[in-house]
Short mmCIF file of C-alpha atoms in Angstrom, two decimals:
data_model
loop_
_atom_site.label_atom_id
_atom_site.label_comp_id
_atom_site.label_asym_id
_atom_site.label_seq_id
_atom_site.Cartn_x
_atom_site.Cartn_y
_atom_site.Cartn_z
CA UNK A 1 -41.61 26.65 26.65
CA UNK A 2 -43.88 27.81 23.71
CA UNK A 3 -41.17 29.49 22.29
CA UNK A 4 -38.97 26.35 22.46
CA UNK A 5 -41.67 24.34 20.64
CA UNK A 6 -42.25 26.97 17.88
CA UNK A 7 -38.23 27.06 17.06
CA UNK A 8 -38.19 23.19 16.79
CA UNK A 9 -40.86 22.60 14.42
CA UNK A 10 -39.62 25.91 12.49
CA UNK A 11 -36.42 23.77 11.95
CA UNK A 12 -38.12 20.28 10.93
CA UNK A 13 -40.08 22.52 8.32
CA UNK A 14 -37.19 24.11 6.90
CA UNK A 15 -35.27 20.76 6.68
CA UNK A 16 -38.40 18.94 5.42
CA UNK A 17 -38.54 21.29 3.07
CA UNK A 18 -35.70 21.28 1.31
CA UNK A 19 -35.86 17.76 0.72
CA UNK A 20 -35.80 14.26 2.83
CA UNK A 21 -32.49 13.52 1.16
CA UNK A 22 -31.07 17.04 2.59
CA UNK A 23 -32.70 16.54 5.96
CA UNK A 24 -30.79 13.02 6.42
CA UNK A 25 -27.68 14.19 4.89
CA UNK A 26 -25.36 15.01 7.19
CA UNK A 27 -26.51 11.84 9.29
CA UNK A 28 -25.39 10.36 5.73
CA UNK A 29 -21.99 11.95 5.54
CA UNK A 30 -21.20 10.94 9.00
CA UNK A 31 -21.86 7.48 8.43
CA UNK A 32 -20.10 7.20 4.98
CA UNK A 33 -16.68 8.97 5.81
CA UNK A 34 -16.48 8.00 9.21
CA UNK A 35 -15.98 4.32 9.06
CA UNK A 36 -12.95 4.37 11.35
CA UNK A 37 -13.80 1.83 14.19
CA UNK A 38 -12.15 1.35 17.58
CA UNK A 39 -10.46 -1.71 19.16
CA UNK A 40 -13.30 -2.65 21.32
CA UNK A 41 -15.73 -2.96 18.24
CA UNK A 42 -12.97 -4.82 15.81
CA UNK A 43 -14.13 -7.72 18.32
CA UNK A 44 -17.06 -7.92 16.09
CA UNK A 45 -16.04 -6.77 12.96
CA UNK A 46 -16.61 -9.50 10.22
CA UNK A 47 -18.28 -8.05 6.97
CA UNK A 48 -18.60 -9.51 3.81
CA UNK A 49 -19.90 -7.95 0.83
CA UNK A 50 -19.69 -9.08 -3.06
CA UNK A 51 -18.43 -6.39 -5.48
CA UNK A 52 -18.74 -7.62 -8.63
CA UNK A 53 -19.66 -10.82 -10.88
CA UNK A 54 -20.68 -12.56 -13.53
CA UNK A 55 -22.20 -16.29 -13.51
CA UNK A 56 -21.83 -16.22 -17.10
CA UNK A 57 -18.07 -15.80 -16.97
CA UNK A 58 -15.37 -18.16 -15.36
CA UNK A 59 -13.00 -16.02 -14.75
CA UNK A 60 -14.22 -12.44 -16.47
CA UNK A 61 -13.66 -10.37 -13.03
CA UNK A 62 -9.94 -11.35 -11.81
CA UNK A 63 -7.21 -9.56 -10.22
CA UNK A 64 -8.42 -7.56 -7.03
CA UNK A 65 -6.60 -4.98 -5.19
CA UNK A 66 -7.79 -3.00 -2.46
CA UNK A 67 -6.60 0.90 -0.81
CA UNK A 68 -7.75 3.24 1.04
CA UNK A 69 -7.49 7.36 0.21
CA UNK A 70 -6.66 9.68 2.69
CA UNK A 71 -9.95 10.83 2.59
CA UNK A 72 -11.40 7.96 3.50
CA UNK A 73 -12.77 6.18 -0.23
CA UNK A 74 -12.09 2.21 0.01
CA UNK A 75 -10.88 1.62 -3.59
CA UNK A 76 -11.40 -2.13 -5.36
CA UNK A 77 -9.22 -2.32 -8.76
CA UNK A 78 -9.68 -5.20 -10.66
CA UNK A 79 -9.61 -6.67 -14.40
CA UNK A 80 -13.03 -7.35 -16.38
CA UNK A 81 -12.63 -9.96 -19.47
CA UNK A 82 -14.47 -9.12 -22.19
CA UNK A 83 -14.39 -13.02 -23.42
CA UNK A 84 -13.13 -14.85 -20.19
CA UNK A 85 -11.50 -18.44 -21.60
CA UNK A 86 -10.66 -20.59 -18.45
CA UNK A 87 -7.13 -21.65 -19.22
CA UNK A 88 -5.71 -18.15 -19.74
CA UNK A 89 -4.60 -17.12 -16.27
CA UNK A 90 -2.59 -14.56 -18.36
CA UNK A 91 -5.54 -12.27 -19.76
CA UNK A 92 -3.53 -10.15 -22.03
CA UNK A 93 -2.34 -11.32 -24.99
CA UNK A 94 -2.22 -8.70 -27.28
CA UNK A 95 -6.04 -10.57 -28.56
CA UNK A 96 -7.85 -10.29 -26.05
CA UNK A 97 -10.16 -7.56 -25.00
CA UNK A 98 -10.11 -6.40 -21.27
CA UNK A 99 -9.67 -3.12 -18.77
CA UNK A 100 -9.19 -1.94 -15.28
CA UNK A 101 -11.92 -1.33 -13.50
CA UNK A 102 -12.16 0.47 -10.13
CA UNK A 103 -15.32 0.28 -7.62
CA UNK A 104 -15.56 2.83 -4.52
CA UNK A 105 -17.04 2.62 -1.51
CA UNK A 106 -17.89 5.61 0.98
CA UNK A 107 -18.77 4.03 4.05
CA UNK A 108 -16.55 0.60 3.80
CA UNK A 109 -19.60 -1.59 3.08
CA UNK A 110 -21.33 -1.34 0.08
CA UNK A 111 -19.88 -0.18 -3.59
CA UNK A 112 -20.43 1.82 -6.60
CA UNK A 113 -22.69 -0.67 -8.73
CA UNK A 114 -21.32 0.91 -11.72
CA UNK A 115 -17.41 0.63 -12.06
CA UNK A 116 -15.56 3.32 -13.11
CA UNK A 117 -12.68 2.39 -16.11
CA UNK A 118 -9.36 3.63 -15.63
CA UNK A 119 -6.86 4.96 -17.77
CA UNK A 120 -9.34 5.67 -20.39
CA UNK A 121 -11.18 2.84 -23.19
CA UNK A 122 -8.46 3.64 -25.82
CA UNK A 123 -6.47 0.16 -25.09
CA UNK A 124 -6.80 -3.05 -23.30
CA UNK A 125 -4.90 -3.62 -20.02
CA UNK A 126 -5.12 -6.13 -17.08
CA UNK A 127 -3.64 -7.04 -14.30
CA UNK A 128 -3.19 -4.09 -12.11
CA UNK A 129 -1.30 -2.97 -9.23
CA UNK A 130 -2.35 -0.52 -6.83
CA UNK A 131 -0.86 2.48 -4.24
CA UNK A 132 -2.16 5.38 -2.61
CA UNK A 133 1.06 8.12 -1.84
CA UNK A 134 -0.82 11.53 -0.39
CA UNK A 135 -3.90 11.87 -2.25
CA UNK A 136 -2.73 10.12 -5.65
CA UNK A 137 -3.99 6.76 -6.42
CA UNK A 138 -1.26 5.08 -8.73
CA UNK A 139 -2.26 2.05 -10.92
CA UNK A 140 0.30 -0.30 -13.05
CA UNK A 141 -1.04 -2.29 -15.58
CA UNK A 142 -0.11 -4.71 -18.16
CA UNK A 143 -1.41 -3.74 -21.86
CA UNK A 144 -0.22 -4.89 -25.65
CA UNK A 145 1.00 -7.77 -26.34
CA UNK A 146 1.55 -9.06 -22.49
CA UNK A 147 2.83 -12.77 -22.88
CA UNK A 148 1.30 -13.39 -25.62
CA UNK A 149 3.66 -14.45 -29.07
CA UNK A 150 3.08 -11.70 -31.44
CA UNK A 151 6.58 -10.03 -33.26
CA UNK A 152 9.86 -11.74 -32.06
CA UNK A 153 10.89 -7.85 -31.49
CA UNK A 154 7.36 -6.36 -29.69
CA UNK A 155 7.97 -5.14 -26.31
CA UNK A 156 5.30 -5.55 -23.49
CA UNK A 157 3.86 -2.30 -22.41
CA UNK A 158 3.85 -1.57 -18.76
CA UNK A 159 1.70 1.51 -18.19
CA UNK A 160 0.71 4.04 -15.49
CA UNK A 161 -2.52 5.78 -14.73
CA UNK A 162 -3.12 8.16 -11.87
CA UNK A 163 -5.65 9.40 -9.52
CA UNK A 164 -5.98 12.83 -7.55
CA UNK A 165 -10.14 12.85 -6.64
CA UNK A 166 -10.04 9.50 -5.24
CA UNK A 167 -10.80 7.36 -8.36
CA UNK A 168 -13.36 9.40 -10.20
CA UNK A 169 -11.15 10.75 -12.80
CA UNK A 170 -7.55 8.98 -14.17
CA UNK A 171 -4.82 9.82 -16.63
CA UNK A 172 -4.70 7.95 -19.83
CA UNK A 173 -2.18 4.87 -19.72
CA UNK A 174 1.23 6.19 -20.05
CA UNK A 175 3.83 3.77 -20.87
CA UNK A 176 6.74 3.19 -18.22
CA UNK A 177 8.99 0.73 -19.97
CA UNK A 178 12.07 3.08 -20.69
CA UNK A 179 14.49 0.99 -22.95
CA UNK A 180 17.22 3.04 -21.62
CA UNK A 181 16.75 2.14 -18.05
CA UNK A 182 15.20 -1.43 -18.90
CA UNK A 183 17.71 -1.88 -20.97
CA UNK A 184 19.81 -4.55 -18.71
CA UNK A 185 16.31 -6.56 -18.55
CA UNK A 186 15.38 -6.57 -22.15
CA UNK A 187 18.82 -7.85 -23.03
CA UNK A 188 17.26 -11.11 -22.39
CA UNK A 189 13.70 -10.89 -22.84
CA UNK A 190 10.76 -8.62 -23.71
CA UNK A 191 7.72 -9.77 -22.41
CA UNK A 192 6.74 -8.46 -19.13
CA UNK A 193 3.58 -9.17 -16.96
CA UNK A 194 2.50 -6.96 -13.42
CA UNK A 195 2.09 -9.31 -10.80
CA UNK A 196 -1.57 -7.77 -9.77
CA UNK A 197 -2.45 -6.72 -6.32
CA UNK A 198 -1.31 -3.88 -4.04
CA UNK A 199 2.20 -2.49 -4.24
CA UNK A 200 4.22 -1.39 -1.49
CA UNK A 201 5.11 2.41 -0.20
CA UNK A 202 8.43 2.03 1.71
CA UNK A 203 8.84 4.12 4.30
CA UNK A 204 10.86 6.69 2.39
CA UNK A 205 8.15 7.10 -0.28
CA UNK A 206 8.91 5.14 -2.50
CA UNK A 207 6.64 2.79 -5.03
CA UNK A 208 7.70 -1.30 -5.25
CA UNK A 209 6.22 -3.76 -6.63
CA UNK A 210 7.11 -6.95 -9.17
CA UNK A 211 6.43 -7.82 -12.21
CA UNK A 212 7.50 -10.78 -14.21
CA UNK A 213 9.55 -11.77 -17.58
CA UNK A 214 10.21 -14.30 -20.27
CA UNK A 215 11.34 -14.00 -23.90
CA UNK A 216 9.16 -13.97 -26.77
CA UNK A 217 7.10 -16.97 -27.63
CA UNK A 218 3.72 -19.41 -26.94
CA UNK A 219 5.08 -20.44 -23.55
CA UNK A 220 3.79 -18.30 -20.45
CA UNK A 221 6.17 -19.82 -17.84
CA UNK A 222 8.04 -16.48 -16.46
CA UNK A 223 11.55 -16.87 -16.46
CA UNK A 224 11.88 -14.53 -13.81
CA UNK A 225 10.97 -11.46 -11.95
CA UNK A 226 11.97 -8.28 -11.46
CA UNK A 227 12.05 -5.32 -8.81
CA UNK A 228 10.69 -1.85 -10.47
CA UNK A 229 9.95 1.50 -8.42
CA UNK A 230 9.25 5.02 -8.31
CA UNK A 231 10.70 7.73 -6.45
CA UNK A 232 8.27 10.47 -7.88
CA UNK A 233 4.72 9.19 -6.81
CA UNK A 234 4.41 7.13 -9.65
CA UNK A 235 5.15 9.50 -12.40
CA UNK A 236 8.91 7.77 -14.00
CA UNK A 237 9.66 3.93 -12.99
CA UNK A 238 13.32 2.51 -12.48
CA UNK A 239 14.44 -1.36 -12.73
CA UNK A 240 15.78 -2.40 -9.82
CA UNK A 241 17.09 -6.11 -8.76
CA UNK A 242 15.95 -9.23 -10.60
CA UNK A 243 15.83 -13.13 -9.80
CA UNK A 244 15.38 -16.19 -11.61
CA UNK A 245 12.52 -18.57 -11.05
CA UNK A 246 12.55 -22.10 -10.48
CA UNK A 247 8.76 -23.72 -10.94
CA UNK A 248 7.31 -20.43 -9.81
CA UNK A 249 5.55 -17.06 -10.92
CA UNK A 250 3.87 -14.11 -9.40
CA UNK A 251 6.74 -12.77 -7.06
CA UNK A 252 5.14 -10.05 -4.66
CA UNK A 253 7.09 -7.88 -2.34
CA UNK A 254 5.05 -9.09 1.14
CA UNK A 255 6.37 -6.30 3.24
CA UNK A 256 9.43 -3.61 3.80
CA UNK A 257 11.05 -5.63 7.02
CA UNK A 258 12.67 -3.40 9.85
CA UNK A 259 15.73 -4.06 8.96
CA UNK A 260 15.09 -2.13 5.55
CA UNK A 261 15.18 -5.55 3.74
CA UNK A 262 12.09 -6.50 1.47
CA UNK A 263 10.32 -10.12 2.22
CA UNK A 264 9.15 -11.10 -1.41
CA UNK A 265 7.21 -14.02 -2.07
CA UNK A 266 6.10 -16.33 -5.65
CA UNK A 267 3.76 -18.83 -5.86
CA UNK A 268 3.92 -22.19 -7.73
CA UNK A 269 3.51 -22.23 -11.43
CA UNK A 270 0.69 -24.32 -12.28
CA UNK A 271 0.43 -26.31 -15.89
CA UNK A 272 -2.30 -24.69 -18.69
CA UNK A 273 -4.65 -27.87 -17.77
CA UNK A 274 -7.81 -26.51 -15.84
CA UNK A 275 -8.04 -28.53 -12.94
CA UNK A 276 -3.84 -27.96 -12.51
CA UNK A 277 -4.10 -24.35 -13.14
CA UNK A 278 -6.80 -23.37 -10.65
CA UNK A 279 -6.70 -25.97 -7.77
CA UNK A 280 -2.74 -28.01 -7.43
CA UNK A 281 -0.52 -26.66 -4.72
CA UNK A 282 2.83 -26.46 -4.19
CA UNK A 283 5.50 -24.98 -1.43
CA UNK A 284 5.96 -21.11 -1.83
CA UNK A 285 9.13 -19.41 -2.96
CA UNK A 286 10.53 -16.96 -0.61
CA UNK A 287 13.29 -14.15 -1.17
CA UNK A 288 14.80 -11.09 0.47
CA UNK A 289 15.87 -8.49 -1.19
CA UNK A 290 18.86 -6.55 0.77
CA UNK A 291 17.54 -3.21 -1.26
CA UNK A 292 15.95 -2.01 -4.28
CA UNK A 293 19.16 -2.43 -6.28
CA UNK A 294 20.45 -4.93 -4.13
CA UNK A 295 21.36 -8.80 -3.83
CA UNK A 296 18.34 -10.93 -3.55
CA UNK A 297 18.97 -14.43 -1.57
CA UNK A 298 16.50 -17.39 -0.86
CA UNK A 299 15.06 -17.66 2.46
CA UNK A 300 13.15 -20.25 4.10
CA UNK A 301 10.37 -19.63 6.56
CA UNK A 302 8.56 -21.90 8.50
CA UNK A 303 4.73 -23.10 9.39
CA UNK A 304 3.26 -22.33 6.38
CA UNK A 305 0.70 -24.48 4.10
CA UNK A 306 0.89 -25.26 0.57
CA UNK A 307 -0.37 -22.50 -1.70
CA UNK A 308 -2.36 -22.23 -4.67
CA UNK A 309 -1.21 -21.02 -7.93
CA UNK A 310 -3.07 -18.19 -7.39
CA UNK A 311 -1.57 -14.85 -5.65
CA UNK A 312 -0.83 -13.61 -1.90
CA UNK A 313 -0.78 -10.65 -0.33
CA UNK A 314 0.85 -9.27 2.54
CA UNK A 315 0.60 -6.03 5.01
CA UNK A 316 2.24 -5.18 8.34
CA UNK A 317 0.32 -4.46 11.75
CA UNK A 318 0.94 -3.98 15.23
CA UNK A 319 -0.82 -5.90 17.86
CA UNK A 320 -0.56 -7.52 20.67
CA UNK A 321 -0.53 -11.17 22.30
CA UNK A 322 -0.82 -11.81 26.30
CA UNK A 323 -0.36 -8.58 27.07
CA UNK A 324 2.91 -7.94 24.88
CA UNK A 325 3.33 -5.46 22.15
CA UNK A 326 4.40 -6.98 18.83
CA UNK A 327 5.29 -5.86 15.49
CA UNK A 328 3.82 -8.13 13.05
CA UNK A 329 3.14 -9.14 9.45
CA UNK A 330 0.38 -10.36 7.94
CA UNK A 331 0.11 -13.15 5.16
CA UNK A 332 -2.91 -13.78 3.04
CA UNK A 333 -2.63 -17.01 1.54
CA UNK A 334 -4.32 -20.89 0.89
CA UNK A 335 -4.47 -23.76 2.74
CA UNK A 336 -5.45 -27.23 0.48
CA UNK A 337 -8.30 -29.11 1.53
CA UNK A 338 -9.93 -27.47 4.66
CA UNK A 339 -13.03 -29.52 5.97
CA UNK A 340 -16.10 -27.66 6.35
CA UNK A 341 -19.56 -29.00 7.10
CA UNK A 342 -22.90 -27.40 5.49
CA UNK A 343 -25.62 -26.79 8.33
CA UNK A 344 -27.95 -26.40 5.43
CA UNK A 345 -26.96 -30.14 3.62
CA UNK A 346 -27.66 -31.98 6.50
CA UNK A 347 -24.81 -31.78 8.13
CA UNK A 348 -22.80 -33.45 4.76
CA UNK A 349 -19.00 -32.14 5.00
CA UNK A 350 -16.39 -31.59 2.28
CA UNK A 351 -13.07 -29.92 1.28
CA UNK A 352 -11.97 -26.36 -0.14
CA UNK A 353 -9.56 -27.24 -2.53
CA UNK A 354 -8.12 -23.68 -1.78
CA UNK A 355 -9.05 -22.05 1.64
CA UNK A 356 -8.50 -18.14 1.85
CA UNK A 357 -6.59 -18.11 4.91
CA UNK A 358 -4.29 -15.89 7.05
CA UNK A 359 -1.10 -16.05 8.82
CA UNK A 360 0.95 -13.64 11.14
CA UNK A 361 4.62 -13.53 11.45
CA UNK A 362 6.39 -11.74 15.08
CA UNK A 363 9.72 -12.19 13.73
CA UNK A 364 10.06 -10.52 10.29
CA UNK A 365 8.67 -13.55 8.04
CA UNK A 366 11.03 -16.29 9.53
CA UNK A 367 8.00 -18.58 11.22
CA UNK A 368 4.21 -17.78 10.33
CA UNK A 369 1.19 -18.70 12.73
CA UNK A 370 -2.17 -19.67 10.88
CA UNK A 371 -4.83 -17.24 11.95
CA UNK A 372 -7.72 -18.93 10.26
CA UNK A 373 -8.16 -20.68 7.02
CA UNK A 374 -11.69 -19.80 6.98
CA UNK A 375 -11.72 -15.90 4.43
CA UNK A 376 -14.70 -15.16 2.59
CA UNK A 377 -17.67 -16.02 2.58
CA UNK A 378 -19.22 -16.92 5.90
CA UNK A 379 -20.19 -20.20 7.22
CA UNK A 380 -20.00 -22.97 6.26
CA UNK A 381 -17.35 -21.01 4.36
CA UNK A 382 -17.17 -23.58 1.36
CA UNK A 383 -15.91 -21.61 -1.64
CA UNK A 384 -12.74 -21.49 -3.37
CA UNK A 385 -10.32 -18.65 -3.95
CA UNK A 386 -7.58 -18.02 -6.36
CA UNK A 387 -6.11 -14.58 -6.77
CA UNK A 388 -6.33 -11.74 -3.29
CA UNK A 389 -5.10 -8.91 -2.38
CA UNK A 390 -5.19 -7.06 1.56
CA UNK A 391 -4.67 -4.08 2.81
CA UNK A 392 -4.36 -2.77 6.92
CA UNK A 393 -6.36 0.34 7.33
CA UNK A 394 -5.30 3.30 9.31
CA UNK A 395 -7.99 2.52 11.92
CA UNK A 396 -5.93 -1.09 12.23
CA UNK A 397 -9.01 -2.96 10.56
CA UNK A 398 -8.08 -5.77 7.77
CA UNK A 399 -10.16 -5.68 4.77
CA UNK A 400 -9.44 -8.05 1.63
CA UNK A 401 -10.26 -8.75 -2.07
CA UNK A 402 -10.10 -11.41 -3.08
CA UNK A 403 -11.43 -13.86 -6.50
CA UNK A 404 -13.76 -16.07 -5.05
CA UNK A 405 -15.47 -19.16 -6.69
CA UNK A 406 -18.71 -20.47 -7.10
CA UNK A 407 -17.86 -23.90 -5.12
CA UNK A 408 -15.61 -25.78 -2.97
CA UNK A 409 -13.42 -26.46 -6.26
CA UNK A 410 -12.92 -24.57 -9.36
CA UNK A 411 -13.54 -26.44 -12.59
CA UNK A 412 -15.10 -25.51 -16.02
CA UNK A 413 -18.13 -27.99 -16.11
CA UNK A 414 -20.63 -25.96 -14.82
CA UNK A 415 -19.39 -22.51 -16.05
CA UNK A 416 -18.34 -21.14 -12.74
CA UNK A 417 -17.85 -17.82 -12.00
CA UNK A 418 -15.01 -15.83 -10.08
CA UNK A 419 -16.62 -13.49 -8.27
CA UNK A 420 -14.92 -10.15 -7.01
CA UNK A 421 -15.50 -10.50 -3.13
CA UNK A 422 -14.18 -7.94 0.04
CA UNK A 423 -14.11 -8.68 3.53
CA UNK A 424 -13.39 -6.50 6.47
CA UNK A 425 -12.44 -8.05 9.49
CA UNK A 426 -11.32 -7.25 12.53
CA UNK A 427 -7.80 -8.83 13.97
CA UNK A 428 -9.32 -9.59 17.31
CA UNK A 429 -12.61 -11.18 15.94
CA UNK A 430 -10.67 -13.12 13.16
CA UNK A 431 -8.29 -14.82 15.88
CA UNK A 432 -10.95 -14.93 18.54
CA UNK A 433 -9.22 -12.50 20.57
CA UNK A 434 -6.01 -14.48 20.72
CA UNK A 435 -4.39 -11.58 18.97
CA UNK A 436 -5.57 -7.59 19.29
CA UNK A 437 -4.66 -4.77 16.88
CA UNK A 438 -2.64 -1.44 18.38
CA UNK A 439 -1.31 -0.04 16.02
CA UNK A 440 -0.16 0.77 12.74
#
């Protein structure tokens, strides 16, 4: 027994003596990179955790996306505005100063407080769009001129910047826009804008995502948008199928169906006047895309709200319902005027202009069931949201990122503030167990 005694407190010295920080490590490292959680305690999983913000900029911290690495770093991308102005939902301009940010997290709570720029501080870009393929983080951005009016004959540049350590190091921004293969695109215009948020690995590999066009001038309505991927991890980019807007911007490819067909989505294009661009609502546009190259038809869904002008996000999941296996897609999305009452007010009640809400779809995107219109912050969950982004983790949790504001409306009388806010939830606790994740 003596023995025993002597050999543990031999061990606390020699821990204790290299250091408290080396004694508590490996409890450290098991906690970080092990955030993986099971079914049973996604019944309870509803986190919430602010990234980044300003108060002194309206909309300075914009565009979210969120991904996971292989090795288990939770990745926020996002755009920071040098000189936020709140009627340009388009940031770059070809003025304006601005870059892409990332914050990473190691245990799926709390982030880097210092955000790391990618692609390098040589030029200004915005908007990104995010994948992870292997270990290679892939970001598209928007940088020069944008939709800005600069030279009748200045072409937008649409740039790449890569990953291998998991968002610590990136490539400088290398430009994609190939006028040989966007040639059949810039026949008829040459401003181009990523549509920010995640992108979408196909099953075969392959990189989608969206990004919309107009012709030269002062006018930011998109005529259009068009299909672009990569078959080599992110490396060369190829125009795919295109499709013509009416009242709309933003398209984003929702989710690769099982049919092989993409569901893509726009939402409504809001006027330049601040309390039109940040909190009207309109119908969403819906598409489906028969393949990359392929015809691209309207489609009409049912049981979905009105959306804001800002973006939505999709992500498929399996789960459950009464005992029955489903394969399912998720919508992130806004519902106009939800009620909420403030414990804190005396019980006083009001309306979200634009509640961060979820729907799931059984049947490929042809009727959507509201989850919850009740995303972000917790209760009395009274603050606004414009652009998001989700992602479904390999562990089946649902974690978001999302712009949230300051209030239950946005306006720019008192100077308020998007702030860059995630959320990871699980699918049983956000439907109160209506719904239960098993698999990916």
């Amino acid at each position: 027994m003596l023995k025993k005694y002597i050999l543990f407190f031999a061990l606390i010295y020699i821990l204790t003596g290299c250091g408290t920080d080396y004694m508590l490590s490996s409890f450290y490292l098991r906690k970080d990179f092990t955030w993986p959680t099971s079914p049973s305690e996604q019944k309870s999983l509803n986190y919430y955790k602010h990234v980044d913000g300003d108060l002194t900029k309206f909309n300075g911290y914009t565009s979210p996306s969120i991904l996971a690495t292989p090795a288990n770093y939770l990745l926020v991308i996002y755009e920071i505005r040098d000189i936020p102005i709140y009627t340009k939902v388009y940031g770059v301009d070809g003025s304006s100063d601005m870059g892409v940010y990332v914050a990473i997290s190691k245990n799926a709570e709390t982030f880097s407080a210092t955000p790391i720029r990618v692609g390098g501080i040589a030029d200004d870009y915005g908007s990104p769009v995010s994948f992870v393929k292997g270990n290679r983080v892939v970001v598209l951005a928007t940088g020069g001129i944008g939709f800005g009016n600069g030279k009748a004959d200045e072409i937008t540049k649409i740039s790449v910047s890569i990953s291998t350590n998991n968002g610590y190091n990136w490539t400088a921004w290398t430009n994609v826009i190939d006028t040989n293969i966007f040639k059949p695109l810039l026949a008829k215009a040459n401003r181009f804008y990523t549509n920010p948020g995640n992108g979408t690995v196909l099953v075969n590999g392959t990189l989608v995502c969206m990004i919309d066009y107009k012709a030269n001038g002062a006018d930011t309505t998109p005529a259009g948008a068009a299909i672009i991927y990569s078959t080599d991890n992110g490396i060369t980019w190829q125009l795919g199928s295109t499709l013509t807007y009416s009242g709309h911007r933003w398209a984003r490819v929702i989710a690769e169906r099982t049919d092989g067909k993409l569901l893509i989505a726009a939402v409504p294009n809001t006027t330049r006047n601040v309390d039109n661009i940040y909190n009207s609502n309109g119908a969403l546009a819906w598409y489906m895309a028969d393949s990359l190259n392929g015809n691209i038809s309207s489609f009409q869904p049912s049981g979905l709200p009105n959306n804001s002008g800002g973006s939505i996000a999709g992500d498929r999941i399996q789960y459950s319902e009464n005992g029955r296996s489903k394969s399912g897609i998720l919508l992130l999305h806004s519902t106009p005027n939800r009620d909420y009452k403030n414990p804190g007010a005396g019980g006083a009640t009001g309306k979200v202009k634009n509640a961060m809400s979820m729907s799931i779809s059984s049947d490929e995107g042809q009727t959507w069931t509201l989850i919850t219109n009740a995303i972000g912050q917790q209760e009395p969950y009274d603050k606004t949201s414009f652009r998001q982004s989700m992602k479904v983790l390999k562990d089946g949790s649902i974690v978001t990122c999302i712009e949230e504001g300051d209030k239950n409306v946005i306006n720019d009388t008192s100077n308020q503030p998007f702030f860059i806010v995630y959320k990871r939830m699980g699918l049983s606790a956000l439907s109160d167990g209506k719904y239960s994740y098993e698999g990916l």
